Amino acid sequence: MIDPSNFDMRVKFGHKYFDSPVFTASGCAGSGKELSQFFSLTELGAVVTKSIALKPRSGRPTPRMAETPSGMLNSIGLQGPGIDQFLEDDIPWLVANQARIIVSISGETVDDYASLARRLRVVPGLSGIEVNISCPNVENRGLVFACDPVASRDVIEAVRRNIGGELPIIAKLSPDVTDIVEIAGEVISAGADGLALINTLLGMVIDIDKQRPKLAGKTGGLSGPAIRPVAVRAIYQVHSKFKNVPILGMGGVTSGKDALEMIFAGASAVSVGTANFGNPTAAIKVKREIRELLMERGFNSISEAVGVAHNE
Amino acid sequence: MIDPSNFDMRVKFGHKYFDSPVFTASGCAGSGKELSQFFSLTELGAVVTKSIALKPRSGRPTPRMAETPSGMLNSIGLQGPGIDQFLEDDIPWLVANQARIIVSISGETVDDYASLARRLRVVPGLSGIEVNISCPNVENRGLVFACDPVASRDVIEAVRRNIGGELPIIAKLSPDVTDIVEIAGEVISAGADGLALINTLLGMVIDIDKQRPKLAGKTGGLSGPAIRPVAVRAIYQVHSKFKNVPILGMGGVTSGKDALEMIFAGASAVSVGTANFGNPTAAIKVKREIRELLMERGFNSISEAVGVAHNE
Amino acid sequence: MTSINKKAQQRSVEIISNKKVGAYHHMVFAVGDMATFAKPGNFVAISVGGSNSSMILRRAFAIYRSSDRGQYGGTIELVVAPHGQGSKWLTGLNIHDHVDMVGPLGVNFGIPTEPVNALLVGGGYGSAPLFGLAEVLKERGCRVDMILGASVAGKIYAPLEGKRSVNSLTITTEDGSTGNKGKVTDVMPELIKKHNSEIIYSCGPMPMLAAVDNLAEQFGLMHQCAVEESMACGIGVCMTCVLPVKDDNGVIKMTRSCIDGPVMDGSRVVWNSNRQIPEGTWGAS
Amino acid sequence: MTSINKKAQQRSVEIISNKKVGAYHHMVFAVGDMATFAKPGNFVAISVGGSNSSMILRRAFAIYRSSDRGQYGGTIELVVAPHGQGSKWLTGLNIHDHVDMVGPLGVNFGIPTEPVNALLVGGGYGSAPLFGLAEVLKERGCRVDMILGASVAGKIYAPLEGKRSVNSLTITTEDGSTGNKGKVTDVMPELIKKHNSEIIYSCGPMPMLAAVDNLAEQFGLMHQCAVEESMACGIGVCMTCVLPVKDDNGVIKMTRSCIDGPVMDGSRVVWNSNRQIPEGTWGAS
Ligand SMILES: Cc1cc2nc3c(=O)[nH]c(=O)nc-3n(C[C@H](O)[C@H](O)[C@H](O)COP(=O)(O)OP(=O)(O)OC[C@H]3O[C@@H](n4cnc5c(N)ncnc54)[C@H](O)[C@@H]3O)c2cc1C
Ligand SMILES: Cc1cc2nc3c(=O)[nH]c(=O)nc-3n(C[C@H](O)[C@H](O)[C@H](O)COP(=O)(O)OP(=O)(O)OC[C@H]3O[C@@H](n4cnc5c(N)ncnc54)[C@H](O)[C@@H]3O)c2cc1C
Ligand SMILES: Cc1cc2nc3c(=O)[nH]c(=O)nc-3n(C[C@H](O)[C@H](O)[C@H](O)COP(=O)(O)O)c2cc1C
Ligand SMILES: Cc1cc2nc3c(=O)[nH]c(=O)nc-3n(C[C@H](O)[C@H](O)[C@H](O)COP(=O)(O)O)c2cc1C
Ligand code: FES
Ligand code: FES
């Protein structure tokens, strides 16, 4: 076995290299600051920030969460301070603390995404943009962008045009579609450098005492280990078709084993989301275990391991 | 509280009444016989038989299953004896044992479904047909019928034409679609008397030691408590739109509480699937608990409770 | 006045006592120097269900008492109601079992710099953090009066040693099975007047806190309350535990109760907004 | 010859002993009259992980011994390898803990009507059901020779009282740490000849069973083997546990190992078909 320090953990999205294949998932790591009391953010491949909109958003009323078997529902409704304050408060802190930053953006119209990209283009210290297209498109009856191949393409094209060639674009897809490979194809041809797979599944819990949906927002996003088989399947299907497009895998990653499933299925890196809630140091554990497990299996780098489950 | 014996457990699909709102899910109760050593099948609303095809099918190679967090993947591949032997062996036994029978059918072409419906039309002792449209359509690049509104409609129309007006048709939908309400609309207008929601979600597990998909068939269907929030959401969405179409809810029902979530969301009855594997008497437990929980909440019948979570 | 505890640790801690007291379990954990940083109002978050658990979220518990030295080194004590799956699992554990604990978390109760007359109001297990608070207040020379309320006698948590740290203790139960029949707010006005209360501290169910705050406002008193919202993470990263709270400029913001709370200035909280974003909230659409 | 056990029960059973023996745990359960119906070759299916478990499927275990009377009433004994999450949970339980057990399940070993010379071949914990079988065969006047194989000494399960019920016991380990170095099939031919074996019974990993069957065929001997396939239900309702087996007419069918097995006629099983449906299988496309 090689010396652990020689194991190559680097991964690449677009033109950017990241020193670790473990990222935090958008919306599951606050502004980064909160986790930094448990470990140094420089341990992460990158902090993916909570999806930010142009304007401040109050988010949805509470209850915003419900625990489910091996998972949870959330309905935060993209609460956030809006891009201005975000750039004023959160980014400088992350930069000062030497964290690698991927900014997740969300919009209600294609123009929103374009404006956000223009704002971010000039911000120093960023390593990428994750485009959360699991948002309702107000110009099309609230139909979620990610559920519509044309809308998905339009958003990514708009971001590509406005962000310039520097920052890698990672398009984050929803599993709630008939054909995720089709959507992946659209966003790739629209200029995405990588894909984030998967966002949450739409779910609902009924409070049997109140006889109403448990969440104030009625439906919510299902995350956690319960959805991991769906994530692994999505990663496998998309990697099958688009071998050269790096995938940021997510959905129920809590351990190195889970991460390995995704890497072998075709992910170049993984994001840790819900697992942070149960274990503030989950990302660090996942990173350590990935290295151990891959070394035990004779790999010398992450990149060697990506997609091996597709070999005949 | 009313006397338990006065609690009205009857549910109706099409013209048929069933004495209990708890059915067994297709493919999760063998031929019925196997469960009968644990309880009398007359306790069930109906036995929904394993989806039967025209011809014998060997099914997929093994491994056919993988346990997942609060769920499992299966890839049985519709193993079965074909309609002839099924009608010769399984149906007479169920009839002799006074079980109510819903036959689940599966096909590779619209014609297959039509032929199956014609065969079943003349069989005495049946109480309904569940049409499993989560099958690859060989005439359309293997695209699953249930993922295509047109194909879904074609199948149900063909079954309706061939089954006559007597037997209720329950169309079983897949959650792996962008818009399940749209598919529901198509099959209802094509003549479905009820809907079975939901079939399994497509998933995958990678065996990190073999570095290959764990299932021989690579992908499999995800079932069990993990998917319950997705099932409840699908039931809620469809019931919102089609209040008068009875829904047979399923997906991770293991207790009366789980069943109540579905009933409040809009299901008229529930099927117990994967829970039978962990607990052979799960269906009986669910039935007992549904009655207890609804009575505690002041209901006098199942039908009063259907969809109450939609009230303002 | 109040400040967030930045000393949170995550560690496997041993149960050294687990006793049923009325409707609750009083549980003691050997936590090492986690105890050193715990202040009244802080809470801990515990993983439940064991290593194969289908429950992926931690459960939050207010710290009842903490002590940084003793037979077992530092200890933290909790009062746990066996309510649902998670708390039943926890209260069912045995001495020497270990649990994964993160703490101390959240904003603690603010302590006045001058001796004042304080009224502490607790509902159910909400009394837990108030005893530790009472001790600190007494040390600072405050007068401490306490009201504890619950639906029935068994749900009043008021251990002997706790009673010693207060000047007066009034108990209310909704069924009258012990103390005064009624709610805490039925006896509050009289006690405020009698003891000349200057500040109110409260902890308990949200409707109770709202009612207490209403009285605090009527009497023009400061009110620090420890709120309880559903928490997925307890450490500020998930945004599930929010409630509408006015900031320094009077702007209502959906504010995290785990990290900007649980202790909050009652007059800032927008009460009774259940399942709605109050009008005028920052970013409301 | 063999027949499915139709007396399956589901019940909560108490652990009355749990001892580590080499790499395994020997566990005894008080099962009431479930024991009465258990025959060598039957298995039980146990829920694992407790009431909040994320593991929703039972684990199957071959019955090592059963006894219908004694200090604790009927008992069933198992030999459990702490392998993954489920079995580690089970072997980690204490005396007086309860588990939910379904059994006895499956087809038992067929017992010849005449006294014959039987060779019993076990791999790893696969030896478990063979000791009970040996006792029954001895009672019927058979000669019983046994071969047990494993990778290392610690994985040979051969308790003293078990040894007494056989005429000879040969042990093989792959690393030679005890007994003969090599595999069970290395010593089989010699023993078959020496003891004039007329029937082979086997239980162990599938590749071992395949190799044993190969020899049984070469020597023209009957071979009853207890197969082990992944089982989701154990009671015949899920179709996950199938393997290709020839029926009476020689037609290959995907056959459930839980209900049409685990004991099968080795000559009927289509071995080494891993991850493929053998050509000619009924219903293959
Ligand atoms: C700051 C804070 C302090 C607390 N202090 C105590 C205490 O001292 N003693 C005590 O017994 N309990 C306390 N609780 C409540 C405790 O965290 C659990 O919610 C409670 O034990 C029920 O959990 P359960 O698993 O038994 O119930 P379940 O009904 O099975 O689970 C409740 C679900 O809701 C979530 N949840 C968390 N908090 C709440 C809440 N407040 N209301 C509704 N759901 C919630 C849980 O994560 C879980 O998903 C406190 C909660 C908070 C937020
Ligand atoms: C008929 C039969 C008899 C058995 N007898 C014994 C015995 O006497 N002693 C013993 O220690 N074990 C026995 N096993 C194996 C046992 O059932 C478990 O598979 C084993 O304990 C591993 O489970 P786990 O939860 O620890 O491992 P995990 O790896 O966490 O789980 C294994 C997963 O595979 C499934 N599975 C079930 N059987 C198998 C299998 N054979 N191979 C692979 N996966 C499987 C389980 O349901 C689970 O989903 C037997 C299995 C069968 C089918
Ligand atoms: C509380 C919560 C908030 C989330 N917020 C966002 C978000 O703002 N933007 C986004 O793209 N995804 C968001 N997600 C989805 C996660 O980033 C991730 O894709 C998903 O939860 C699956 O991964 P996990 O199972 O590891 O959490 C959120 C998830 C949770 C649980
Ligand atoms: C092993 C297995 C086999 C199944 N076979 C079928 C089938 O033949 N036809 C069908 O319509 N659904 C089949 N299903 C799906 C179930 O009927 C049910 O829709 C699904 O599993 C969700 O319910 P559950 O979580 O209660 O199992 C099968 C599910 C499992 C687990
Ligand atoms: S509980 Fe997660 S932010 Fe407060
Ligand atoms: S394990 Fe389910 S049929 Fe055999």
Coordinates of C-alpha atoms in Angstrom, one line a residue, chain B residues 27-30 34-35 37-38 50 56-65 67-72 76 79 81 85 213-216 225 274 276-281, chain D residues 5-10 47 53-59 102 105 229-233 235-240 242 254-256 259 274-277 281-285:
Chain B
G27 CA -45.0 -9.4 -5.7
C28 CA -44.9 -9.3 -2.0
A29 CA -47.2 -12.1 -1.0
G30 CA -46.2 -14.9 -3.3
E34 CA -47.3 -18.9 1.6
L35 CA -48.8 -16.2 3.9
Q37 CA -49.8 -20.4 7.3
F38 CA -49.6 -17.1 9.4
K50 CA -47.7 -11.2 -8.3
P56 CA -43.6 -18.0 -18.3
R57 CA -40.7 -15.8 -17.2
S58 CA -37.5 -16.9 -15.5
G59 CA -37.0 -13.4 -14.1
R60 CA -33.5 -11.9 -13.6
P61 CA -30.4 -13.6 -12.3
T62 CA -29.3 -13.3 -8.7
P63 CA -28.4 -11.4 -6.6
R64 CA -31.9 -10.0 -6.8
M65 CA -31.9 -7.9 -3.7
E67 CA -30.9 -4.1 1.8
T68 CA -30.8 -0.3 1.9
P69 CA -31.3 2.2 4.8
S70 CA -35.0 1.6 5.9
G71 CA -35.6 0.0 2.5
M72 CA -34.5 -2.6 0.0
I76 CA -37.0 -10.0 -9.6
Q79 CA -40.6 -14.2 -12.6
P81 CA -45.4 -19.2 -14.6
Q85 CA -50.4 -22.1 -15.4
P213 CA -23.6 -3.0 -9.0
K214 CA -24.8 -5.3 -6.2
L215 CA -27.8 -6.6 -8.2
A216 CA -27.2 -8.8 -11.2
P225 CA -40.3 2.8 4.7
T274 CA -42.1 -5.1 1.8
N276 CA -44.4 -8.7 4.9
F277 CA -40.8 -9.7 4.5
G278 CA -39.9 -8.3 7.9
N279 CA -43.1 -9.4 9.6
P280 CA -45.3 -12.1 8.0
T281 CA -48.3 -10.8 10.0
Chain D
N5 CA -42.0 -27.3 7.3
K6 CA -45.5 -25.9 7.5
K7 CA -45.4 -25.3 11.2
A8 CA -43.7 -21.9 11.1
Q9 CA -44.5 -19.6 14.0
Q10 CA -43.6 -16.0 14.7
S47 CA -35.4 -9.4 13.0
S53 CA -33.8 -0.3 13.1
S54 CA -32.9 0.9 9.6
M55 CA -32.5 -2.8 8.7
I56 CA -35.9 -3.9 7.6
L57 CA -35.1 -7.5 6.6
R58 CA -34.7 -10.6 8.8
R59 CA -31.5 -12.6 8.9
V102 CA -39.9 -16.8 12.7
L105 CA -38.6 -22.6 8.1
E229 CA -28.8 -17.5 -1.1
S230 CA -29.7 -13.9 -0.1
M231 CA -33.1 -14.0 1.4
A232 CA -35.4 -11.0 1.9
C233 CA -38.3 -12.8 3.4
I235 CA -41.1 -17.5 3.8
G236 CA -41.5 -17.8 0.1
V237 CA -43.2 -14.5 -0.8
C238 CA -40.4 -12.4 -2.4
M239 CA -38.6 -14.5 -5.0
T240 CA -35.2 -13.0 -4.2
V242 CA -33.9 -18.3 -6.1
M254 CA -35.5 -20.4 -10.8
T255 CA -36.4 -22.1 -7.5
R256 CA -36.8 -20.4 -4.1
I259 CA -39.3 -22.7 0.8
N274 CA -23.7 -16.8 -10.9
R275 CA -25.3 -13.6 -12.2
Q276 CA -26.7 -15.4 -15.3
I277 CA -29.9 -17.3 -16.0
T281 CA -34.2 -22.1 -18.0
W282 CA -38.0 -22.1 -18.1
G283 CA -39.2 -18.7 -19.1
A284 CA -35.8 -17.4 -20.0
S285 CA -36.0 -14.9 -22.8

